[in-house]
GROMACS .gro file of N, CA and C in nm:
model
  492
    1MET      N    1  -1.340   9.013   2.731
    1MET     CA    2  -1.228   8.950   2.667
    1MET      C    3  -1.231   8.986   2.519
    2ARG      N    4  -1.116   9.011   2.465
    2ARG     CA    5  -1.107   9.051   2.325
    2ARG      C    6  -1.086   8.929   2.237
    3VAL      N    7  -1.169   8.918   2.133
    3VAL     CA    8  -1.157   8.814   2.031
    3VAL      C    9  -1.138   8.886   1.898
    4ARG      N   10  -1.029   8.849   1.830
    4ARG     CA   11  -0.994   8.922   1.708
    4ARG      C   12  -0.969   8.823   1.595
    5ILE      N   13  -1.018   8.856   1.477
    5ILE     CA   14  -0.990   8.780   1.357
    5ILE      C   15  -0.911   8.872   1.265
    6ASP      N   16  -0.789   8.830   1.233
    6ASP     CA   17  -0.701   8.919   1.157
    6ASP      C   18  -0.591   8.838   1.088
    7ASP      N   19  -0.568   8.865   0.960
    7ASP     CA   20  -0.460   8.803   0.882
    7ASP      C   21  -0.461   8.651   0.890
    8GLY      N   22  -0.578   8.591   0.885
    8GLY     CA   23  -0.588   8.445   0.883
    8GLY      C   24  -0.576   8.380   1.020
    9TRP      N   25  -0.581   8.460   1.126
    9TRP     CA   26  -0.568   8.408   1.262
    9TRP      C   27  -0.688   8.447   1.346
   10LEU      N   28  -0.727   8.357   1.436
   10LEU     CA   29  -0.829   8.385   1.537
   10LEU      C   30  -0.755   8.402   1.668
   11TRP      N   31  -0.766   8.521   1.726
   11TRP     CA   32  -0.702   8.552   1.854
   11TRP      C   33  -0.809   8.557   1.962
   12ILE      N   34  -0.793   8.476   2.066
   12ILE     CA   35  -0.882   8.479   2.182
   12ILE      C   36  -0.794   8.512   2.301
   13GLY      N   37  -0.802   8.637   2.344
   13GLY     CA   38  -0.708   8.683   2.446
   13GLY      C   39  -0.568   8.681   2.387
   14ASN      N   40  -0.478   8.606   2.448
   14ASN     CA   41  -0.341   8.594   2.399
   14ASN      C   42  -0.316   8.464   2.324
   15GLU      N   43  -0.421   8.389   2.295
   15GLU     CA   44  -0.405   8.262   2.223
   15GLU      C   45  -0.443   8.281   2.077
   16ALA      N   46  -0.364   8.220   1.990
   16ALA     CA   47  -0.387   8.235   1.846
   16ALA      C   48  -0.417   8.098   1.783
   17PHE      N   49  -0.516   8.096   1.694
   17PHE     CA   50  -0.553   7.976   1.622
   17PHE      C   51  -0.552   8.009   1.473
   18PRO      N   52  -0.481   7.933   1.390
   18PRO     CA   53  -0.483   7.960   1.246
   18PRO      C   54  -0.619   7.920   1.187
   19LEU      N   55  -0.683   8.014   1.120
   19LEU     CA   56  -0.816   7.988   1.065
   19LEU      C   57  -0.815   7.872   0.965
   20ARG      N   58  -0.708   7.858   0.889
   20ARG     CA   59  -0.701   7.750   0.789
   20ARG      C   60  -0.695   7.611   0.852
   21HIS      N   61  -0.661   7.602   0.978
   21HIS     CA   62  -0.649   7.472   1.046
   21HIS      C   63  -0.768   7.441   1.136
   22ILE      N   64  -0.862   7.533   1.148
   22ILE     CA   65  -0.981   7.508   1.230
   22ILE      C   66  -1.078   7.423   1.147
   23SER      N   67  -1.109   7.303   1.198
   23SER     CA   68  -1.197   7.213   1.125
   23SER      C   69  -1.340   7.215   1.178
   24HIS      N   70  -1.360   7.269   1.297
   24HIS     CA   71  -1.494   7.270   1.355
   24HIS      C   72  -1.501   7.380   1.460
   25VAL      N   73  -1.614   7.449   1.464
   25VAL     CA   74  -1.643   7.548   1.568
   25VAL      C   75  -1.780   7.514   1.623
   26GLY      N   76  -1.792   7.508   1.753
   26GLY     CA   77  -1.921   7.476   1.813
   26GLY      C   78  -1.928   7.523   1.957
   27GLN      N   79  -2.026   7.469   2.028
   27GLN     CA   80  -2.049   7.508   2.167
   27GLN      C   81  -2.073   7.386   2.253
   28ARG      N   82  -2.051   7.404   2.382
   28ARG     CA   83  -2.095   7.305   2.480
   28ARG      C   84  -2.143   7.380   2.603
   29THR      N   85  -2.224   7.313   2.682
   29THR     CA   86  -2.284   7.375   2.800
   29THR      C   87  -2.231   7.308   2.925
   30LEU      N   88  -2.198   7.389   3.022
   30LEU     CA   89  -2.151   7.341   3.151
   30LEU      C   90  -2.253   7.384   3.255
   31GLU      N   91  -2.317   7.284   3.319
   31GLU     CA   92  -2.422   7.313   3.418
   31GLU      C   93  -2.390   7.244   3.549
   32VAL      N   94  -2.439   7.303   3.656
   32VAL     CA   95  -2.424   7.243   3.788
   32VAL      C   96  -2.512   7.118   3.794
   33ASP      N   97  -2.461   7.011   3.852
   33ASP     CA   98  -2.537   6.889   3.871
   33ASP      C   99  -2.629   6.908   3.993
   34ARG      N  100  -2.752   6.947   3.966
   34ARG     CA  101  -2.846   6.980   4.073
   34ARG      C  102  -2.883   6.858   4.158
   35GLN      N  103  -2.895   6.742   4.095
   35GLN     CA  104  -2.928   6.621   4.171
   35GLN      C  105  -2.818   6.588   4.270
   36ALA      N  106  -2.693   6.602   4.229
   36ALA     CA  107  -2.581   6.575   4.320
   36ALA      C  108  -2.580   6.676   4.436
   37ALA      N  109  -2.614   6.800   4.406
   37ALA     CA  110  -2.620   6.901   4.513
   37ALA      C  111  -2.729   6.866   4.615
   38TRP      N  112  -2.846   6.824   4.566
   38TRP     CA  113  -2.954   6.783   4.658
   38TRP      C  114  -2.913   6.661   4.741
   39ARG      N  115  -2.846   6.564   4.675
   39ARG     CA  116  -2.801   6.445   4.748
   39ARG      C  117  -2.702   6.482   4.858
   40ARG      N  118  -2.607   6.569   4.825
   40ARG     CA  119  -2.508   6.609   4.924
   40ARG      C  120  -2.573   6.686   5.039
   41PHE      N  121  -2.667   6.774   5.005
   41PHE     CA  122  -2.739   6.848   5.109
   41PHE      C  123  -2.813   6.752   5.202
   42GLY      N  124  -2.886   6.656   5.145
   42GLY     CA  125  -2.960   6.559   5.225
   42GLY      C  126  -2.869   6.477   5.316
   43LYS      N  127  -2.757   6.435   5.261
   43LYS     CA  128  -2.661   6.357   5.339
   43LYS      C  129  -2.605   6.439   5.457
   44LEU      N  130  -2.563   6.562   5.429
   44LEU     CA  131  -2.506   6.646   5.535
   44LEU      C  132  -2.611   6.688   5.638
   45ALA      N  133  -2.733   6.716   5.593
   45ALA     CA  134  -2.840   6.751   5.687
   45ALA      C  135  -2.875   6.631   5.774
   46GLY      N  136  -2.879   6.512   5.715
   46GLY     CA  137  -2.908   6.391   5.792
   46GLY      C  138  -2.801   6.363   5.897
   47ILE      N  139  -2.674   6.378   5.858
   47ILE     CA  140  -2.565   6.358   5.954
   47ILE      C  141  -2.574   6.461   6.067
   48SER      N  142  -2.605   6.585   6.032
   48SER     CA  143  -2.619   6.690   6.135
   48SER      C  144  -2.730   6.656   6.234
   49LEU      N  145  -2.843   6.611   6.182
   49LEU     CA  146  -2.954   6.575   6.271
   49LEU      C  147  -2.917   6.458   6.361
   50LEU      N  148  -2.850   6.358   6.304
   50LEU     CA  149  -2.810   6.242   6.385
   50LEU      C  150  -2.713   6.281   6.496
   51LEU      N  151  -2.626   6.378   6.468
   51LEU     CA  152  -2.530   6.420   6.569
   51LEU      C  153  -2.591   6.511   6.676
   52PHE      N  154  -2.676   6.604   6.633
   52PHE     CA  155  -2.722   6.707   6.725
   52PHE      C  156  -2.849   6.673   6.803
   53VAL      N  157  -2.937   6.591   6.749
   53VAL     CA  158  -3.062   6.560   6.820
   53VAL      C  159  -3.034   6.494   6.955
   54PRO      N  160  -2.942   6.396   6.964
   54PRO     CA  161  -2.913   6.341   7.098
   54PRO      C  162  -2.852   6.446   7.192
   55LEU      N  163  -2.769   6.535   7.137
   55LEU     CA  164  -2.709   6.638   7.220
   55LEU      C  165  -2.813   6.739   7.268
   56ILE      N  166  -2.912   6.767   7.183
   56ILE     CA  167  -3.020   6.857   7.222
   56ILE      C  168  -3.100   6.796   7.337
   57ALA      N  169  -3.123   6.664   7.330
   57ALA     CA  170  -3.197   6.596   7.437
   57ALA      C  171  -3.122   6.602   7.569
   58ILE      N  172  -2.988   6.603   7.563
   58ILE     CA  173  -2.907   6.605   7.686
   58ILE      C  174  -2.887   6.748   7.735
   59ALA      N  175  -2.840   6.838   7.645
   59ALA     CA  176  -2.797   6.970   7.690
   59ALA      C  177  -2.895   7.082   7.659
   60GLY      N  178  -2.987   7.062   7.566
   60GLY     CA  179  -3.090   7.162   7.543
   60GLY      C  180  -3.058   7.272   7.443
   61ASP      N  181  -3.086   7.395   7.485
   61ASP     CA  182  -3.092   7.511   7.396
   61ASP      C  183  -2.965   7.543   7.318
   62VAL      N  184  -2.850   7.524   7.378
   62VAL     CA  185  -2.724   7.558   7.311
   62VAL      C  186  -2.709   7.478   7.182
   63PHE      N  187  -2.733   7.348   7.189
   63PHE     CA  188  -2.719   7.263   7.071
   63PHE      C  189  -2.833   7.285   6.971
   64THR      N  190  -2.947   7.329   7.018
   64THR     CA  191  -3.056   7.365   6.926
   64THR      C  192  -3.014   7.482   6.838
   65ILE      N  193  -2.951   7.581   6.900
   65ILE     CA  194  -2.904   7.698   6.823
   65ILE      C  195  -2.794   7.656   6.726
   66VAL      N  196  -2.704   7.570   6.770
   66VAL     CA  197  -2.596   7.522   6.682
   66VAL      C  198  -2.655   7.444   6.564
   67LEU      N  199  -2.750   7.357   6.591
   67LEU     CA  200  -2.814   7.280   6.484
   67LEU      C  201  -2.881   7.372   6.383
   68LEU      N  202  -2.955   7.472   6.431
   68LEU     CA  203  -3.020   7.566   6.340
   68LEU      C  204  -2.917   7.642   6.256
   69ALA      N  205  -2.805   7.678   6.315
   69ALA     CA  206  -2.699   7.747   6.240
   69ALA      C  207  -2.640   7.655   6.132
   70VAL      N  208  -2.617   7.530   6.166
   70VAL     CA  209  -2.562   7.434   6.069
   70VAL      C  210  -2.661   7.411   5.955
   71LEU      N  211  -2.789   7.392   5.987
   71LEU     CA  212  -2.890   7.370   5.883
   71LEU      C  213  -2.907   7.494   5.795
   72THR      N  214  -2.897   7.613   5.855
   72THR     CA  215  -2.904   7.737   5.777
   72THR      C  216  -2.786   7.747   5.680
   73ALA      N  217  -2.667   7.713   5.729
   73ALA     CA  218  -2.548   7.716   5.642
   73ALA      C  219  -2.562   7.615   5.528
   74LEU      N  220  -2.613   7.497   5.558
   74LEU     CA  221  -2.632   7.396   5.454
   74LEU      C  222  -2.736   7.442   5.351
   75LEU      N  223  -2.842   7.505   5.398
   75LEU     CA  224  -2.944   7.556   5.306
   75LEU      C  225  -2.887   7.665   5.217
   76TRP      N  226  -2.806   7.755   5.274
   76TRP     CA  227  -2.740   7.859   5.196
   76TRP      C  228  -2.650   7.796   5.090
   77TRP      N  229  -2.574   7.693   5.128
   77TRP     CA  230  -2.487   7.624   5.034
   77TRP      C  231  -2.568   7.565   4.918
   78LEU      N  232  -2.679   7.498   4.952
   78LEU     CA  233  -2.763   7.436   4.850
   78LEU      C  234  -2.819   7.541   4.754
   79LEU      N  235  -2.875   7.648   4.808
   79LEU     CA  236  -2.935   7.751   4.723
   79LEU      C  237  -2.830   7.819   4.634
   80SER      N  238  -2.709   7.838   4.685
   80SER     CA  239  -2.603   7.898   4.604
   80SER      C  240  -2.567   7.807   4.487
   81ARG      N  241  -2.574   7.675   4.505
   81ARG     CA  242  -2.545   7.582   4.395
   81ARG      C  243  -2.660   7.578   4.294
   82LEU      N  244  -2.783   7.576   4.345
   82LEU     CA  245  -2.898   7.562   4.256
   82LEU      C  246  -2.921   7.685   4.169
   83HIS      N  247  -2.873   7.801   4.211
   83HIS     CA  248  -2.897   7.924   4.135
   83HIS      C  249  -2.781   7.964   4.045
   84LYS      N  250  -2.684   7.878   4.028
   84LYS     CA  251  -2.572   7.909   3.937
   84LYS      C  252  -2.621   7.895   3.793
   85PRO      N  253  -2.594   7.994   3.710
   85PRO     CA  254  -2.637   7.985   3.570
   85PRO      C  255  -2.548   7.890   3.491
   86ALA      N  256  -2.599   7.847   3.379
   86ALA     CA  257  -2.519   7.763   3.289
   86ALA      C  258  -2.408   7.848   3.227
   87LEU      N  259  -2.299   7.783   3.192
   87LEU     CA  260  -2.191   7.848   3.118
   87LEU      C  261  -2.183   7.783   2.981
   88TYR      N  262  -2.146   7.863   2.883
   88TYR     CA  263  -2.140   7.815   2.745
   88TYR      C  264  -1.997   7.825   2.695
   89GLY      N  265  -1.946   7.715   2.640
   89GLY     CA  266  -1.808   7.711   2.596
   89GLY      C  267  -1.797   7.715   2.445
   90LEU      N  268  -1.700   7.792   2.397
   90LEU     CA  269  -1.666   7.796   2.255
   90LEU      C  270  -1.569   7.682   2.231
   91VAL      N  271  -1.607   7.587   2.147
   91VAL     CA  272  -1.526   7.469   2.117
   91VAL      C  273  -1.466   7.487   1.978
   92ILE      N  274  -1.334   7.472   1.971
   92ILE     CA  275  -1.263   7.484   1.844
   92ILE      C  276  -1.180   7.358   1.823
   93HIS      N  277  -1.192   7.297   1.705
   93HIS     CA  278  -1.109   7.183   1.668
   93HIS      C  279  -0.999   7.235   1.576
   94VAL      N  280  -0.876   7.220   1.620
   94VAL     CA  281  -0.760   7.261   1.541
   94VAL      C  282  -0.666   7.142   1.530
   95GLY      N  283  -0.639   7.100   1.409
   95GLY     CA  284  -0.546   6.988   1.388
   95GLY      C  285  -0.591   6.861   1.457
   96GLY      N  286  -0.721   6.836   1.461
   96GLY     CA  287  -0.773   6.714   1.522
   96GLY      C  288  -0.784   6.719   1.673
   97THR      N  289  -0.748   6.831   1.733
   97THR     CA  290  -0.757   6.845   1.879
   97THR      C  291  -0.869   6.940   1.915
   98ARG      N  292  -0.953   6.895   2.005
   98ARG     CA  293  -1.065   6.978   2.051
   98ARG      C  294  -1.017   7.065   2.166
   99ARG      N  295  -1.058   7.189   2.165
   99ARG     CA  296  -1.018   7.282   2.270
   99ARG      C  297  -1.136   7.371   2.307
  100ASP      N  298  -1.161   7.385   2.437
  100ASP     CA  299  -1.260   7.481   2.486
  100ASP      C  300  -1.186   7.613   2.498
  101ALA      N  301  -1.210   7.703   2.404
  101ALA     CA  302  -1.130   7.824   2.394
  101ALA      C  303  -1.180   7.940   2.479
  102LEU      N  304  -1.310   7.942   2.507
  102LEU     CA  305  -1.368   8.056   2.577
  102LEU      C  306  -1.497   8.011   2.645
  103TRP      N  307  -1.520   8.061   2.765
  103TRP     CA  308  -1.644   8.034   2.837
  103TRP      C  309  -1.720   8.163   2.853
  104ASN      N  310  -1.853   8.155   2.840
  104ASN     CA  311  -1.935   8.274   2.846
  104ASN      C  312  -2.063   8.243   2.922
  105ALA      N  313  -2.113   8.343   2.993
  105ALA     CA  314  -2.236   8.325   3.070
  105ALA      C  315  -2.361   8.359   2.988
  106VAL      N  316  -2.344   8.419   2.870
  106VAL     CA  317  -2.457   8.460   2.786
  106VAL      C  318  -2.450   8.385   2.653
  107LYS      N  319  -2.547   8.299   2.629
  107LYS     CA  320  -2.547   8.214   2.511
  107LYS      C  321  -2.552   8.293   2.381
  108SER      N  322  -2.627   8.401   2.377
  108SER     CA  323  -2.642   8.476   2.252
  108SER      C  324  -2.508   8.537   2.206
  109GLU      N  325  -2.423   8.579   2.301
  109GLU     CA  326  -2.291   8.630   2.263
  109GLU      C  327  -2.208   8.521   2.197
  110LEU      N  328  -2.215   8.402   2.252
  110LEU     CA  329  -2.138   8.291   2.196
  110LEU      C  330  -2.194   8.246   2.062
  111ASP      N  331  -2.327   8.247   2.047
  111ASP     CA  332  -2.389   8.214   1.918
  111ASP      C  333  -2.336   8.307   1.809
  112HIS      N  334  -2.334   8.436   1.838
  112HIS     CA  335  -2.284   8.535   1.741
  112HIS      C  336  -2.137   8.510   1.708
  113LEU      N  337  -2.058   8.481   1.808
  113LEU     CA  338  -1.915   8.456   1.788
  113LEU      C  339  -1.892   8.332   1.702
  114VAL      N  340  -1.968   8.225   1.726
  114VAL     CA  341  -1.955   8.103   1.644
  114VAL      C  342  -1.987   8.134   1.498
  115ARG      N  343  -2.093   8.212   1.473
  115ARG     CA  344  -2.129   8.247   1.335
  115ARG      C  345  -2.017   8.327   1.267
  116GLU      N  346  -1.961   8.422   1.339
  116GLU     CA  347  -1.856   8.506   1.281
  116GLU      C  348  -1.727   8.428   1.255
  117ILE      N  349  -1.692   8.338   1.346
  117ILE     CA  350  -1.572   8.256   1.324
  117ILE      C  351  -1.593   8.163   1.206
  118THR      N  352  -1.712   8.105   1.195
  118THR     CA  353  -1.743   8.017   1.081
  118THR      C  354  -1.735   8.093   0.951
  119ARG      N  355  -1.786   8.214   0.950
  119ARG     CA  356  -1.779   8.299   0.830
  119ARG      C  357  -1.633   8.329   0.795
  120ALA      N  358  -1.551   8.354   0.895
  120ALA     CA  359  -1.410   8.386   0.872
  120ALA      C  360  -1.332   8.265   0.822
  121ILE      N  361  -1.370   8.145   0.865
  121ILE     CA  362  -1.302   8.024   0.817
  121ILE      C  363  -1.318   8.011   0.666
  122GLY      N  364  -1.435   8.049   0.614
  122GLY     CA  365  -1.459   8.044   0.470
  122GLY      C  366  -1.378   8.146   0.391
  123ARG      N  367  -1.340   8.254   0.455
  123ARG     CA  368  -1.259   8.358   0.390
  123ARG      C  369  -1.151   8.406   0.489
  124PRO      N  370  -1.052   8.323   0.517
  124PRO     CA  371  -0.958   8.355   0.625
  124PRO      C  372  -0.876   8.482   0.604
  125ASP      N  373  -0.850   8.522   0.480
  125ASP     CA  374  -0.767   8.641   0.458
  125ASP      C  375  -0.850   8.767   0.436
  126ALA      N  376  -0.981   8.751   0.417
  126ALA     CA  377  -1.064   8.866   0.383
  126ALA      C  378  -1.125   8.934   0.507
  127VAL      N  379  -1.147   8.858   0.612
  127VAL     CA  380  -1.220   8.911   0.727
  127VAL      C  381  -1.122   8.965   0.832
  128LYS      N  382  -1.149   9.087   0.877
  128LYS     CA  383  -1.075   9.145   0.990
  128LYS      C  384  -1.177   9.209   1.081
  129THR      N  385  -1.186   9.158   1.201
  129THR     CA  386  -1.284   9.210   1.294
  129THR      C  387  -1.240   9.185   1.438
  130THR      N  388  -1.296   9.261   1.529
  130THR     CA  389  -1.267   9.245   1.671
  130THR      C  390  -1.399   9.243   1.748
  131PHE      N  391  -1.409   9.151   1.842
  131PHE     CA  392  -1.526   9.139   1.929
  131PHE      C  393  -1.481   9.157   2.072
  132TYR      N  394  -1.564   9.217   2.151
  132TYR     CA  395  -1.538   9.224   2.294
  132TYR      C  396  -1.648   9.145   2.363
  133VAL      N  397  -1.611   9.030   2.414
  133VAL     CA  398  -1.706   8.941   2.480
  133VAL      C  399  -1.720   8.989   2.624
  134GLU      N  400  -1.834   9.050   2.653
  134GLU     CA  401  -1.855   9.115   2.782
  134GLU      C  402  -1.873   9.017   2.897
  135HIS      N  403  -1.931   8.902   2.870
  135HIS     CA  404  -1.965   8.809   2.978
  135HIS      C  405  -1.873   8.687   2.980
  136ALA      N  406  -1.748   8.704   2.939
  136ALA     CA  407  -1.652   8.594   2.942
  136ALA      C  408  -1.626   8.554   3.086
  137VAL      N  409  -1.608   8.424   3.107
  137VAL     CA  410  -1.586   8.369   3.240
  137VAL      C  411  -1.452   8.298   3.240
  138GLN      N  412  -1.372   8.325   3.341
  138GLN     CA  413  -1.240   8.263   3.350
  138GLN      C  414  -1.210   8.226   3.494
  139GLY      N  415  -1.103   8.152   3.512
  139GLY     CA  416  -1.043   8.132   3.643
  139GLY      C  417  -1.128   8.059   3.743
  140ASP      N  418  -1.126   8.107   3.867
  140ASP     CA  419  -1.187   8.037   3.979
  140ASP      C  420  -1.338   8.019   3.966
  141TYR      N  421  -1.405   8.103   3.887
  141TYR     CA  422  -1.550   8.088   3.873
  141TYR      C  423  -1.585   7.951   3.817
  142LEU      N  424  -1.500   7.900   3.726
  142LEU     CA  425  -1.526   7.768   3.668
  142LEU      C  426  -1.508   7.657   3.771
  143ARG      N  427  -1.432   7.679   3.874
  143ARG     CA  428  -1.411   7.577   3.977
  143ARG      C  429  -1.542   7.537   4.043
  144ARG      N  430  -1.639   7.625   4.045
  144ARG     CA  431  -1.766   7.598   4.111
  144ARG      C  432  -1.854   7.501   4.032
  145TYR      N  433  -1.814   7.466   3.912
  145TYR     CA  434  -1.892   7.377   3.827
  145TYR      C  435  -1.829   7.239   3.818
  146GLY      N  436  -1.751   7.201   3.915
  146GLY     CA  437  -1.674   7.077   3.911
  146GLY      C  438  -1.758   6.952   3.927
  147ALA      N  439  -1.690   6.842   3.952
  147ALA     CA  440  -1.753   6.710   3.962
  147ALA      C  441  -1.868   6.713   4.062
  148GLY      N  442  -1.982   6.669   4.020
  148GLY     CA  443  -2.098   6.665   4.108
  148GLY      C  444  -2.152   6.803   4.143
  149GLY      N  445  -2.105   6.906   4.078
  149GLY     CA  446  -2.155   7.039   4.103
  149GLY      C  447  -2.110   7.097   4.236
  150HIS      N  448  -2.007   7.041   4.297
  150HIS     CA  449  -1.965   7.086   4.429
  150HIS      C  450  -1.845   7.179   4.424
  151GLY      N  451  -1.773   7.183   4.315
  151GLY     CA  452  -1.661   7.275   4.304
  151GLY      C  453  -1.526   7.215   4.336
  152GLU      N  454  -1.513   7.083   4.339
  152GLU     CA  455  -1.384   7.023   4.370
  152GLU      C  456  -1.294   7.010   4.248
  153GLN      N  457  -1.348   7.018   4.129
  153GLN     CA  458  -1.270   6.997   4.007
  153GLN      C  459  -1.247   7.130   3.937
  154GLN      N  460  -1.124   7.157   3.900
  154GLN     CA  461  -1.096   7.279   3.825
  154GLN      C  462  -1.102   7.247   3.678
  155HIS      N  463  -1.174   7.328   3.603
  155HIS     CA  464  -1.183   7.309   3.461
  155HIS      C  465  -1.062   7.373   3.396
  156LEU      N  466  -0.987   7.296   3.320
  156LEU     CA  467  -0.863   7.344   3.261
  156LEU      C  468  -0.880   7.389   3.117
  157GLY      N  469  -1.002   7.382   3.063
  157GLY     CA  470  -1.023   7.422   2.925
  157GLY      C  471  -0.977   7.320   2.825
  158LEU      N  472  -0.958   7.195   2.866
  158LEU     CA  473  -0.910   7.092   2.777
  158LEU      C  474  -1.026   7.007   2.727
  159ALA      N  475  -1.004   6.940   2.617
  159ALA     CA  476  -1.109   6.860   2.556
  159ALA      C  477  -1.143   6.740   2.642
  160GLY      N  478  -1.265   6.695   2.631
  160GLY     CA  479  -1.307   6.572   2.694
  160GLY      C  480  -1.341   6.584   2.841
  161GLY      N  481  -1.327   6.701   2.899
  161GLY     CA  482  -1.359   6.717   3.042
  161GLY      C  483  -1.508   6.712   3.063
  162LYS      N  484  -1.550   6.639   3.162
  162LYS     CA  485  -1.692   6.634   3.195
  162LYS      C  486  -1.713   6.714   3.322
  163ALA      N  487  -1.818   6.785   3.325
  163ALA     CA  488  -1.852   6.860   3.445
  163ALA      C  489  -1.989   6.817   3.492
  164GLY      N  490  -1.995   6.772   3.613
  164GLY     CA  491  -2.123   6.736   3.672
  164GLY      C  492  -2.176   6.618   3.609
   0.00000   0.00000   0.00000
């Protein structure tokens, strides 16, 4: 994603922020709620065992294979949640409104961007530069970090949103 500082404006993709009106630049971290993922896994695995163990006692091998497939799928789901990396958000306050302007998977890229934007705020007409943020994250990828770490909540990039 292209981030450009030019003529007193901060451009993030197609969005423009006037440097003179930015009162704060910072970061926030969005992480998967690992405890909620473990709780959900335990609940679903317990329900599966309660449903299939009596059926295994009655019908045997067919339901044993089905139970193993269900538990394998649940384990895959759990591991996919537990191995999601943290995301780092660029937070900009403009006119008293907080906005998550950019999400990135690499903290060092965002650290550098925060420093450069802060430097540009001090000299809004003097600095002209362009950054290409290689690890920017957008769209459906953020959906996986929703409420409880399960992916039901879409992050809209608005202030005050809690994830996990």
